[in-house]
Tab-separated table of C-alpha atoms in Angstrom:
chain	number	residue	atom	x	y	z
P	1	MET	CA	0.000	0.000	0.000
P	2	PHE	CA	1.245	3.457	-0.897
P	3	VAL	CA	-0.187	6.655	0.549
P	4	SER	CA	-0.233	10.059	-1.100
P	5	LEU	CA	-0.765	12.633	1.624
P	6	ARG	CA	-1.359	16.200	0.568
P	7	MET	CA	-1.922	19.284	2.686
P	8	LEU	CA	-3.431	22.152	0.721
P	9	THR	CA	-3.236	25.807	1.665
P	10	LEU	CA	-5.606	28.152	-0.122
P	11	PRO	CA	-4.680	31.724	-0.970
P	12	THR	CA	-6.059	34.084	1.677
P	13	ASP	CA	-8.624	35.532	-0.720
P	14	ARG	CA	-9.996	32.023	-1.364
P	15	ALA	CA	-10.274	30.900	2.258
P	16	GLY	CA	-14.027	30.575	1.825
P	17	GLU	CA	-13.561	27.787	-0.715
P	18	ARG	CA	-12.417	25.261	1.846
P	19	GLU	CA	-15.624	23.246	2.074
P	20	ALA	CA	-16.041	23.307	-1.707
P	21	LEU	CA	-12.499	22.006	-2.077
P	22	VAL	CA	-13.215	19.149	0.335
P	23	ALA	CA	-16.392	18.216	-1.521
P	24	GLY	CA	-14.815	18.549	-4.945
P	25	LEU	CA	-11.754	16.474	-4.095
P	26	SER	CA	-13.868	13.798	-2.404
P	27	GLY	CA	-15.950	13.412	-5.542
P	28	ALA	CA	-13.034	13.453	-7.947
P	29	ALA	CA	-10.941	11.053	-5.907
P	30	ALA	CA	-13.539	8.327	-6.243
P	31	GLU	CA	-12.836	8.215	-9.977
P	32	LEU	CA	-9.045	8.253	-9.864
P	33	PRO	CA	-7.457	5.144	-11.389
P	34	GLY	CA	-5.618	2.942	-8.911
P	35	LEU	CA	-7.144	4.558	-5.856
P	36	ARG	CA	-7.984	2.132	-3.039
P	37	SER	CA	-9.395	4.610	-0.562
P	38	SER	CA	-9.454	8.332	0.043
P	39	TRP	CA	-10.143	10.700	2.899
P	40	VAL	CA	-10.468	14.451	2.461
P	41	ALA	CA	-11.181	16.768	5.373
P	42	PRO	CA	-10.815	20.325	6.533
P	43	ILE	CA	-7.779	20.607	8.758
P	44	SER	CA	-8.659	21.244	12.369
P	45	PRO	CA	-7.372	24.654	13.431
P	46	VAL	CA	-6.586	23.155	16.830
P	47	ALA	CA	-2.991	22.010	17.098
P	48	VAL	CA	-2.275	22.716	13.442
P	49	ILE	CA	1.328	23.454	12.518
P	50	ASN	CA	2.231	24.503	8.976
P	51	ALA	CA	-0.534	22.343	7.519
P	52	GLY	CA	-2.950	24.741	5.816
P	53	ASP	CA	-6.641	24.238	5.067
P	54	VAL	CA	-7.423	20.810	3.663
P	55	VAL	CA	-5.847	17.370	4.040
P	56	TRP	CA	-6.171	14.641	1.437
P	57	ARG	CA	-4.972	11.139	2.248
P	58	ALA	CA	-5.198	8.813	-0.725
P	59	GLU	CA	-4.212	5.152	-0.673
P	60	PHE	CA	-3.011	3.396	-3.794
P	61	GLY	CA	-1.971	-0.173	-4.327
P	62	THR	CA	1.484	0.752	-5.534
P	63	GLU	CA	3.835	3.702	-5.728
P	64	ALA	CA	3.617	3.579	-9.518
P	65	GLU	CA	-0.164	4.025	-9.361
P	66	ALA	CA	0.230	6.968	-6.979
P	67	ILE	CA	2.740	8.625	-9.286
P	68	ALA	CA	0.549	7.991	-12.344
P	69	ALA	CA	-2.622	9.421	-10.794
P	70	PRO	CA	-1.813	13.102	-11.509
P	71	LEU	CA	-1.343	12.180	-15.185
P	72	SER	CA	-4.849	10.771	-15.541
P	73	PRO	CA	-7.694	12.565	-17.346
P	74	VAL	CA	-9.697	12.591	-14.118
P	75	TRP	CA	-6.921	14.523	-12.418
P	76	ARG	CA	-6.534	16.903	-15.331
P	77	ASP	CA	-10.256	17.584	-15.627
P	78	ARG	CA	-11.425	17.489	-12.027
P	79	VAL	CA	-8.554	17.675	-9.536
P	80	ALA	CA	-6.212	20.138	-11.196
P	81	PRO	CA	-8.800	22.949	-11.446
P	82	LEU	CA	-9.613	22.548	-7.745
P	83	VAL	CA	-6.043	22.727	-6.484
P	84	ASP	CA	-4.852	25.328	-8.965
P	85	GLY	CA	-3.396	28.229	-7.007
P	86	ALA	CA	-3.228	26.321	-3.717
P	87	ALA	CA	0.094	25.611	-2.041
P	88	VAL	CA	0.654	21.879	-1.757
P	89	THR	CA	2.790	20.058	0.765
P	90	GLY	CA	2.784	16.432	-0.222
P	91	VAL	CA	4.499	13.222	0.770
P	92	GLY	CA	4.199	9.727	-0.626
P	93	TYR	CA	5.090	6.735	1.476
P	94	ARG	CA	4.814	2.996	1.682
P	95	VAL	CA	3.156	1.876	4.901
P	96	THR	CA	5.027	-0.941	6.570
P	97	ARG	CA	5.308	-0.286	10.299
P	98	THR	CA	1.704	0.018	11.395
P	99	ALA	CA	-1.041	-1.352	13.605
P	100	VAL	CA	-4.676	-0.640	12.823
P	101	ARG	CA	-7.678	-1.156	15.036
P	102	GLN	CA	-11.086	-0.582	13.496
P	103	ALA	CA	-13.038	1.971	15.486
P	104	GLY	CA	-15.663	4.667	15.210
P	105	PRO	CA	-15.437	8.454	15.207
P	106	GLY	CA	-12.266	10.142	16.351
P	107	ILE	CA	-9.379	12.145	15.044
P	108	TRP	CA	-6.530	11.326	12.712
P	109	ARG	CA	-3.270	13.115	13.359
P	110	ALA	CA	-0.010	13.133	11.446
P	111	LEU	CA	3.346	14.667	12.181
P	112	VAL	CA	5.348	15.095	9.005
P	113	PHE	CA	8.980	15.878	9.679
P	114	ARG	CA	12.445	15.929	8.196
P	115	VAL	CA	15.469	14.332	9.769
P	116	MET	CA	18.358	16.577	8.801
P	117	PRO	CA	21.145	14.921	6.811
P	118	HIS	CA	23.554	14.724	9.738
P	119	GLY	CA	21.014	12.528	11.514
P	120	TYR	CA	21.628	9.565	9.220
P	121	PRO	CA	21.869	6.722	9.784
P	122	GLN	CA	22.064	6.297	13.553
P	123	ALA	CA	19.978	9.145	14.967
P	124	ALA	CA	17.159	8.496	12.500
P	125	ARG	CA	17.137	4.854	13.512
P	126	ASP	CA	17.192	5.717	17.229
P	127	LEU	CA	14.391	8.240	16.758
P	128	GLU	CA	12.260	5.688	14.922
P	129	GLU	CA	12.792	3.049	17.610
P	130	ALA	CA	11.875	5.499	20.359
P	131	THR	CA	8.793	6.675	18.469
P	132	LEU	CA	7.587	3.097	18.160
P	133	LEU	CA	7.490	2.897	21.958
P	134	LEU	CA	4.680	5.454	22.028
P	135	PRO	CA	1.824	3.189	20.887
P	136	ARG	CA	3.014	0.548	23.357
P	137	HIS	CA	2.730	2.989	26.249
P	138	VAL	CA	-0.156	5.212	25.168
P	139	PRO	CA	-3.254	3.022	24.810
P	140	GLU	CA	-5.243	6.009	23.561
P	141	ILE	CA	-3.388	5.553	20.245
P	142	ARG	CA	-5.806	3.151	18.590
P	143	SER	CA	-4.084	3.023	15.186
P	144	TRP	CA	-0.670	4.192	14.066
P	145	ALA	CA	1.906	4.073	11.288
P	146	LEU	CA	5.482	5.260	11.124
P	147	SER	CA	6.603	5.618	7.537
P	148	THR	CA	9.624	6.872	5.685
P	149	VAL	CA	8.934	9.189	2.794
P	150	ALA	CA	9.531	8.091	-0.802
P	151	THR	CA	8.238	11.100	-2.752
P	152	VAL	CA	7.882	14.757	-1.822
P	153	GLU	CA	5.960	17.657	-3.276
P	154	GLY	CA	6.452	21.175	-1.987
P	155	PRO	CA	9.122	23.270	-0.359
P	156	LYS	CA	10.578	20.841	2.190
P	157	ALA	CA	12.184	17.425	1.748
P	158	TYR	CA	10.297	15.637	4.501
P	159	THR	CA	11.570	12.209	5.512
P	160	HIS	CA	9.017	10.758	7.953
P	161	VAL	CA	5.270	10.542	8.527
P	162	TRP	CA	4.055	9.594	12.003
P	163	GLU	CA	0.297	8.933	11.907
P	164	GLN	CA	-2.065	8.110	14.728
P	165	GLU	CA	-5.761	7.855	15.366
P	166	PHE	CA	-7.388	8.687	18.695
P	167	ASP	CA	-10.962	8.562	19.964
P	168	ASP	CA	-10.828	12.316	20.456
P	169	LEU	CA	-8.458	15.275	20.574
P	170	GLY	CA	-7.988	14.752	24.295
P	171	GLY	CA	-6.058	11.576	23.604
P	172	LEU	CA	-3.492	13.620	21.709
P	173	THR	CA	-3.321	16.658	23.965
P	174	GLY	CA	-3.487	14.607	27.172
P	175	PRO	CA	-1.960	11.120	27.436
P	176	TYR	CA	0.145	11.417	24.277
P	177	MET	CA	1.805	14.638	25.391
P	178	ARG	CA	2.092	13.645	29.044
P	179	THR	CA	3.661	10.238	28.722
P	180	PRO	CA	7.282	10.218	29.882
P	181	VAL	CA	8.116	8.293	26.721
P	182	HIS	CA	7.309	11.493	24.844
P	183	TYR	CA	8.780	14.306	26.932
P	184	GLY	CA	11.542	12.220	28.469
P	185	LEU	CA	12.714	10.272	25.430
P	186	VAL	CA	11.323	10.903	21.941
P	187	ASP	CA	11.349	14.678	22.197
P	188	ALA	CA	15.143	14.791	22.485
P	189	TRP	CA	15.538	14.520	18.706
P	190	PHE	CA	13.081	17.399	18.197
P	191	ASP	CA	14.409	19.729	20.899
P	192	ALA	CA	17.097	22.179	19.817
P	193	GLU	CA	18.644	22.053	23.294
P	194	TYR	CA	19.702	18.422	23.031
P	195	PRO	CA	22.947	17.330	21.392
P	196	GLN	CA	20.965	14.666	19.529
P	197	TYR	CA	18.695	17.306	17.927
P	198	VAL	CA	18.211	16.210	14.298
P	199	VAL	CA	14.638	17.077	13.290
P	200	ASP	CA	14.216	20.151	11.123
P	201	PRO	CA	12.095	22.640	13.094
P	202	HIS	CA	9.664	23.189	10.214
P	203	VAL	CA	7.408	20.235	10.996
P	204	VAL	CA	3.848	19.750	9.810
P	205	GLN	CA	1.183	18.708	12.283
P	206	VAL	CA	-2.214	17.996	10.822
P	207	VAL	CA	-5.356	16.882	12.629
P	208	GLY	CA	-8.715	16.046	11.111
P	209	ASP	CA	-11.991	14.559	12.308
P	210	ILE	CA	-12.813	11.048	11.118
P	211	ASP	CA	-16.112	9.153	11.160
P	212	ALA	CA	-14.288	5.829	11.493
P	213	THR	CA	-10.796	4.418	11.088
P	214	ILE	CA	-9.238	5.652	7.856
P	215	MET	CA	-5.907	3.859	8.130
P	216	ARG	CA	-5.664	0.352	6.762
P	217	ALA	CA	-3.295	-2.492	7.380
P	218	PRO	CA	-1.017	-3.041	4.377
D	1	MET	CA	1.784	16.234	39.826
D	2	THR	CA	5.094	14.920	38.540
D	3	ARG	CA	8.076	17.168	39.050
D	4	VAL	CA	10.399	17.076	36.039
D	5	LEU	CA	14.142	17.358	36.541
D	6	VAL	CA	16.608	18.109	33.776
D	7	LEU	CA	20.269	17.288	34.246
D	8	ASP	CA	22.798	18.867	31.910
D	9	GLU	CA	26.268	17.325	31.885
D	10	ILE	CA	28.708	19.364	29.851
D	11	THR	CA	32.362	18.463	29.450
D	12	VAL	CA	34.347	21.572	28.613
D	13	LYS	CA	37.721	21.602	26.895
D	14	PRO	CA	40.755	22.183	29.156
D	15	GLY	CA	41.199	25.847	30.030
D	16	LEU	CA	37.744	26.956	28.845
D	17	ALA	CA	35.507	26.111	31.812
D	18	ALA	CA	35.512	29.650	33.211
D	19	GLU	CA	34.506	31.045	29.828
D	20	PHE	CA	31.696	28.509	29.557
D	21	ARG	CA	30.382	29.140	33.069
D	22	LEU	CA	30.318	32.877	32.379
D	23	ALA	CA	28.501	32.459	29.069
D	24	HIS	CA	26.035	30.062	30.681
D	25	ARG	CA	25.344	32.473	33.539
D	26	ASN	CA	24.973	35.547	31.343
D	27	ARG	CA	23.421	34.196	28.161
D	28	TYR	CA	21.580	30.991	29.086
D	29	LEU	CA	20.405	31.280	32.673
D	30	PRO	CA	18.176	34.370	32.259
D	31	GLY	CA	16.283	32.817	29.369
D	32	ALA	CA	15.938	29.474	31.126
D	33	LEU	CA	14.525	31.148	34.232
D	34	GLY	CA	12.101	33.011	32.011
D	35	ARG	CA	10.937	29.695	30.570
D	36	GLY	CA	10.095	28.420	34.037
D	37	MET	CA	13.249	26.390	34.689
D	38	LYS	CA	14.529	26.550	38.254
D	39	LEU	CA	18.227	25.948	38.784
D	40	GLU	CA	18.424	23.497	41.679
D	41	GLY	CA	22.181	23.316	41.734
D	42	ALA	CA	25.379	23.458	39.725
D	43	TRP	CA	28.409	21.249	40.324
D	44	GLN	CA	31.587	20.250	38.630
D	45	ASN	CA	34.364	17.740	38.373
D	46	PRO	CA	37.243	18.193	39.137
D	47	PRO	CA	35.911	19.520	42.440
D	48	GLU	CA	36.713	22.975	43.739
D	49	ARG	CA	38.774	24.223	40.793
D	50	ASP	CA	39.570	23.566	37.162
D	51	LEU	CA	42.826	21.842	36.313
D	52	PRO	CA	44.410	23.343	33.220
D	53	GLU	CA	45.547	19.947	31.976
D	54	LEU	CA	42.089	18.380	32.096
D	55	PRO	CA	38.581	18.958	30.824
D	56	THR	CA	36.015	20.092	33.378
D	57	THR	CA	32.607	18.471	33.515
D	58	LEU	CA	29.849	20.829	34.607
D	59	TYR	CA	26.540	19.609	35.985
D	60	TYR	CA	23.433	21.774	36.037
D	61	LEU	CA	20.272	20.395	37.607
D	62	TRP	CA	17.039	22.124	36.652
D	63	SER	CA	13.491	21.517	37.769
D	64	LEU	CA	10.081	22.184	36.300
D	65	GLU	CA	7.015	21.905	38.447
D	66	ASP	CA	5.188	19.410	36.225
D	67	VAL	CA	4.841	18.051	32.710
D	68	ASP	CA	2.744	21.015	31.579
D	69	ALA	CA	5.569	23.301	32.715
D	70	TRP	CA	7.988	21.141	30.721
D	71	TRP	CA	5.969	21.664	27.531
D	72	ARG	CA	5.597	25.396	28.198
D	73	MET	CA	9.370	25.559	28.468
D	74	ARG	CA	9.857	23.379	25.440
D	75	LEU	CA	7.452	25.327	23.192
D	76	SER	CA	8.313	28.777	24.499
D	77	ARG	CA	8.039	31.873	22.347
D	78	THR	CA	10.159	34.980	22.330
D	79	ALA	CA	8.759	38.338	23.442
D	80	ASP	CA	7.905	39.187	19.829
D	81	GLY	CA	6.073	35.885	19.352
D	82	GLY	CA	8.823	34.049	17.501
D	83	ASP	CA	9.960	30.501	18.079
D	84	GLU	CA	12.430	30.622	20.952
D	85	ARG	CA	14.038	27.344	19.950
D	86	PHE	CA	16.255	29.230	17.522
D	87	VAL	CA	17.545	31.394	20.370
D	88	LYS	CA	18.200	28.324	22.479
D	89	HIS	CA	19.860	26.509	19.613
D	90	ALA	CA	22.062	29.510	18.892
D	91	PHE	CA	23.385	29.440	22.449
D	92	TRP	CA	24.242	25.757	22.307
D	93	GLN	CA	25.819	26.037	18.874
D	94	GLU	CA	28.072	28.811	20.129
D	95	ALA	CA	28.793	27.037	23.416
D	96	ASP	CA	29.676	23.795	21.652
D	97	ARG	CA	32.806	25.575	20.460
D	98	LEU	CA	33.988	25.269	24.062
D	99	THR	CA	32.827	21.742	24.806
D	100	MET	CA	33.935	18.204	24.131
D	101	SER	CA	30.582	16.606	24.790
D	102	ARG	CA	27.321	17.250	26.509
D	103	ARG	CA	24.261	15.345	27.542
D	104	ARG	CA	20.794	16.330	28.726
D	105	THR	CA	18.794	13.796	30.722
D	106	VAL	CA	15.216	14.092	31.947
D	107	LEU	CA	14.676	12.714	35.448
D	108	SER	CA	11.890	12.360	37.966
D	109	ASP	CA	11.505	11.223	41.515
D	110	GLN	CA	11.581	7.454	41.723
D	111	PRO	CA	8.228	5.653	41.707
D	112	THR	CA	6.995	4.369	45.017
D	113	GLU	CA	7.074	0.587	45.266
D	114	ASP	CA	4.306	-1.212	47.109
């Protein structure tokens, strides 16, 4: 399974088009060749960091299908006009390290970040291993995936996508932030005061409401 | 409420410990206090005085009243609303010129066994 995740930022004079963009992309996505599933939502203004207005998470069977999608007539006729003029931050990634539990309404959250070049290979590996402790110690994380980025679109060469689903925002702002695994371990690679600081400070945090689990096991 | 302790261990190159301590006191401490960090103590090895032939390891123990205070410190903003991490990073980048190694460790009181 290969995910194309796009965060779209509308020009300020088109901010009112957000709902129309969500509806338009949802309809167009259903006709894209190779698409397995798609979720489009307005980005929650709570806890957003550098993410913009609308998030579009599209799952394809293969990376080749994901790369081919923007060349399709459906994209040209229906998607391109919608996103024209919007700033796009996109990442494509193969989902391998994941655990998915089917559940009802909640929130989906992703942190998209870049490990700076001096962080390879060891610090990136250590950061990934520490991050994978979080779902083991925070039961409020009902689904998760930690993925390395294969394709990028936009101004920053992001390297990682850390996705989770929670029953509600409180799971993210409460137990997830308060666990000592987070503030006492994982955060070291994100905090400029640590010698092991390797994550570019321009991270993307995106949160959206979901009616049910949107992540799928590969 | 879980008190959060932060222990900085900084090994300074021979002959530069005084310069580091001064920079830390003048250019790091005020900002850290402003971010809610309380300096519980500062120690060093070798004890009592630096030896010119050897590096000096400095220990600074900070405390924050709870996890929320940790995150307020961690995500602090400058007076003009900017991201203070760049100010913090600038200090450590400059200070690393004087150091051989450093380590920051987060600590807490030990859990109570039944």
